[in-house]
Amino acid sequence: CHAATVKHERRFPDDFIFGCATAAYQIEGAWNEDGKGENIWDYMTHNNPTVIVDQSNGDVAADSYHNVERDVEMMRELGLDAYRFSLSWSRILPTGFANEVNQAGINYYNNLINEMLKYNIQPLVTLYHWDLPQRLQELGGFANPLIADWFEDYARVVFENFGDRVKLWITFNEPREICYEGYGSNTKAPILNATGVGTYLCAKHLVIAHAKAYYLYNNEFKASQGGECGITISVNWFGPLTDSEEDEFAAELRRQAEWGLYAEPIFSAEGGFPKELAARVAEKSAQQGYPWSRMPEFTEEEKNFVRGASDFFGVNHYTGLLISATEHMQQHPVPSLLDDIGVGSYVPPEWLQSASPWLTLSPNSIYNALTHLARKYNNPVFYITENGWSNTPSTGLQDDDRISYYRASFESMLNTLEAGVNLKGYMTWSLMDNFEWLLGYTELFGLYEVDFNSPERTRTPRKSAFVYKEMLRTRTIDYSYEPQSLVMTID
Ligand code: GBH
């Protein structure tokens, strides 16, 4: 019997969906072409350029608006099952409202979708990846409850135009980044910095907007179109620094503040905001002299409307932090989300560091995050809709750190699958280098390098592209695989 010599290779199931992700403002360019309206990133980068570290913007970006064929060719080179991209609201509805539909915008996305489908590449489409029409921002954006109706109108135009071919919909990309970074601090447009108030208002209105689009799809489109509609939330792993009860509770508070605020109303059995966090904010608000809690309440009707409103849980996962009740405390504005929870965070120096200060390789963090979510929310269908690693422009094509990171992610996903988590797919961030928000073009996440100095925005595969392609082909991790050359072909 040779049982002892049989090598057990861990493999992904054949129907596991592998792909790459991008977002409209970060790649499309053509910011004012063919009738596109202005969005909050156009507005902010044009009127307040110094907020971007290299004073750049997405006016041209990777120029994907003019590169549909090349973009799909890269997907074919990699052998992707799926490609996740986002729609630019103001390219489709220039005023933000559904009074006027821009046919040129519809045509661009039709061409992209049809080109992908020619080669059996499945579209996974995000309706909103941070680029709100500027006029809607002037009316309050996500601080105005009417955003739910405006978003529903937009979603209807989207489902009507693309739903015959798109079967996987994501309403919002990363509510935390929209609400906390955009409204509760100053690291995303519209940099409102309404600390301690903006985050919670936005959170409530956003999850209701999500639910409106979800029920619109469910009630009016699903029967004929047969797709699924979910939301993507950024879920990094926040574990306790020590195994003390205090640290465990501190980590739980941080999880509630980071993603529970958006996940709990939609995916929990009870609905509504996370309890411990809500209690904290109410208590602090009273101490601070507010006549009401800075965290708004849901009516029973709203709670029941939002609860259960998702066919799957999209997770953007990048990294982890260790959380302490007493150590590694930082200063935060008062009031603010982080002051409300008042916990410390720590990153062990031995974790591999990327070009982005916030991004390290946190061991087995996909497994930690997803098994936790699966336990908490009764094991819904999960897709990892982003996961990726940054380098600086000087790294060029030899991106060995990214390869180590992706291999670690694959190991952690295999652990996750073996634990019985209902994980169905995985998208890397990103197919190609792109405009990294406030960091401009100084931190790059692409499997393909983009030459931002060439008018053609030439795309060239990095070493990691070849390794990812091999992992997709074999559905496993071969640590000995080394690309012989960096010449890419379509197989
Ligand atoms: C994703 O967010 C986004 O969906 C995607 O658009 C983006 O390009 C990608 O990450 C890479 O960053 O600057 O220290 O204030 C991931 C979650 C949260 C990660 C905000 C970066 C910036 C923190 N992001 N964080 S900081």
Coordinates of N, CA and C and ligand atoms in Angstrom, one line a residue, residues 22-23 26 84 129-130 173-174 176-177 181 187-188 232 234 236 316 318 356-359 386 429-430 434-439 443 445, ligand 1:
T22 N -12.0 46.0 -10.9 CA -11.6 47.4 -11.1 C -12.8 48.2 -10.7
A23 N -12.6 49.6 -10.8 CA -13.7 50.5 -10.6 C -13.7 51.6 -11.6
Q26 N -11.4 54.8 -11.3 CA -10.0 54.5 -11.2 C -9.4 54.1 -12.5
R84 N -14.9 41.8 -12.5 CA -15.8 42.7 -11.7 C -15.4 44.2 -12.1
H129 N -19.2 52.6 -7.0 CA -17.9 52.5 -6.4 C -17.4 53.9 -6.2
W130 N -18.1 54.7 -5.4 CA -17.7 56.0 -4.9 C -17.8 57.2 -5.7
N173 N -20.0 49.3 -3.3 CA -18.7 48.9 -2.9 C -18.3 49.6 -1.6
E174 N -18.1 48.8 -0.6 CA -17.5 49.3 0.7 C -18.2 50.5 1.3
R176 N -18.2 51.2 4.4 CA -17.3 51.9 5.3 C -16.5 53.0 4.7
E177 N -16.0 52.7 3.5 CA -15.2 53.7 2.9 C -16.0 54.9 2.4
E181 N -14.9 57.1 5.6 CA -13.9 57.9 5.0 C -14.4 59.2 4.3
T187 N -10.7 61.0 4.1 CA -9.8 60.3 3.2 C -10.5 59.9 1.9
K188 N -11.7 60.2 1.7 CA -12.4 60.0 0.4 C -13.3 61.2 0.1
T232 N -21.1 44.6 -1.3 CA -19.7 44.3 -1.0 C -19.3 45.2 0.2
S234 N -16.1 46.0 3.1 CA -14.7 45.7 3.4 C -14.6 45.0 4.8
N236 N -11.8 43.5 6.9 CA -10.4 43.1 7.3 C -10.6 42.3 8.6
N316 N -14.6 42.5 0.5 CA -13.3 43.0 0.1 C -12.3 42.8 1.3
Y318 N -8.3 42.6 2.7 CA -6.9 43.0 2.4 C -5.9 42.6 3.5
S356 N 1.7 50.3 0.7 CA 0.7 51.1 1.4 C 0.8 50.9 2.9
P357 N 0.9 52.0 3.7 CA 1.2 51.8 5.1 C 0.1 50.9 5.8
W358 N -1.1 50.9 5.3 CA -2.2 50.1 6.0 C -2.2 48.7 5.6
L359 N -1.4 48.3 4.6 CA -1.5 46.9 4.0 C -0.3 46.0 4.3
E386 N -12.6 41.6 -3.7 CA -11.3 42.3 -3.8 C -10.3 41.7 -2.9
W429 N -7.7 42.5 -6.7 CA -7.6 43.9 -7.0 C -6.1 44.1 -7.3
S430 N -5.8 44.3 -8.5 CA -6.7 44.7 -9.6 C -6.1 44.2 -10.9
N434 N -4.1 51.5 -11.5 CA -5.1 52.5 -11.6 C -5.0 53.7 -10.6
F435 N -5.9 54.6 -10.7 CA -5.9 55.8 -9.8 C -6.3 55.4 -8.4
E436 N -5.3 55.5 -7.5 CA -5.5 55.0 -6.2 C -6.0 56.1 -5.2
W437 N -7.1 56.7 -5.6 CA -7.8 57.7 -4.8 C -6.8 58.8 -4.3
L438 N -6.8 59.1 -3.0 CA -5.9 60.2 -2.5 C -4.4 59.9 -2.8
L439 N -4.1 58.6 -3.0 CA -2.7 58.3 -3.3 C -2.3 58.4 -4.7
E443 N 0.8 54.4 -5.5 CA 0.7 53.0 -5.0 C -0.1 52.3 -6.0
F445 N -1.7 48.6 -7.8 CA -2.2 47.2 -7.4 C -2.3 46.3 -8.6
Ligands
GBH1 C1 -10.3 49.0 -1.8 O1 -10.6 49.5 -0.5 C2 -11.1 49.8 -2.8 O2 -12.3 49.2 -3.1 C3 -10.4 50.1 -4.1 O3 -11.0 51.0 -4.8 C4 -8.9 50.5 -3.8 O4 -8.2 50.8 -5.0 C5 -8.3 49.3 -3.1 O5 -8.9 49.1 -1.9 C6 -6.8 49.5 -2.7 O6 -6.7 50.5 -1.8 O7 -5.1 55.9 3.5 O8 -4.5 55.1 5.7 O9 -6.5 56.5 5.4 C7 -9.9 48.7 0.5 C8 -10.1 49.4 1.9 C9 -9.8 51.4 3.1 C10 -7.9 50.4 2.0 C11 -9.0 52.7 3.2 C12 -7.2 51.7 2.1 C13 -6.9 53.8 3.3 C14 -6.6 54.1 4.6 N1 -9.4 50.6 1.9 N2 -7.6 52.5 3.2 S1 -5.6 55.5 4.8

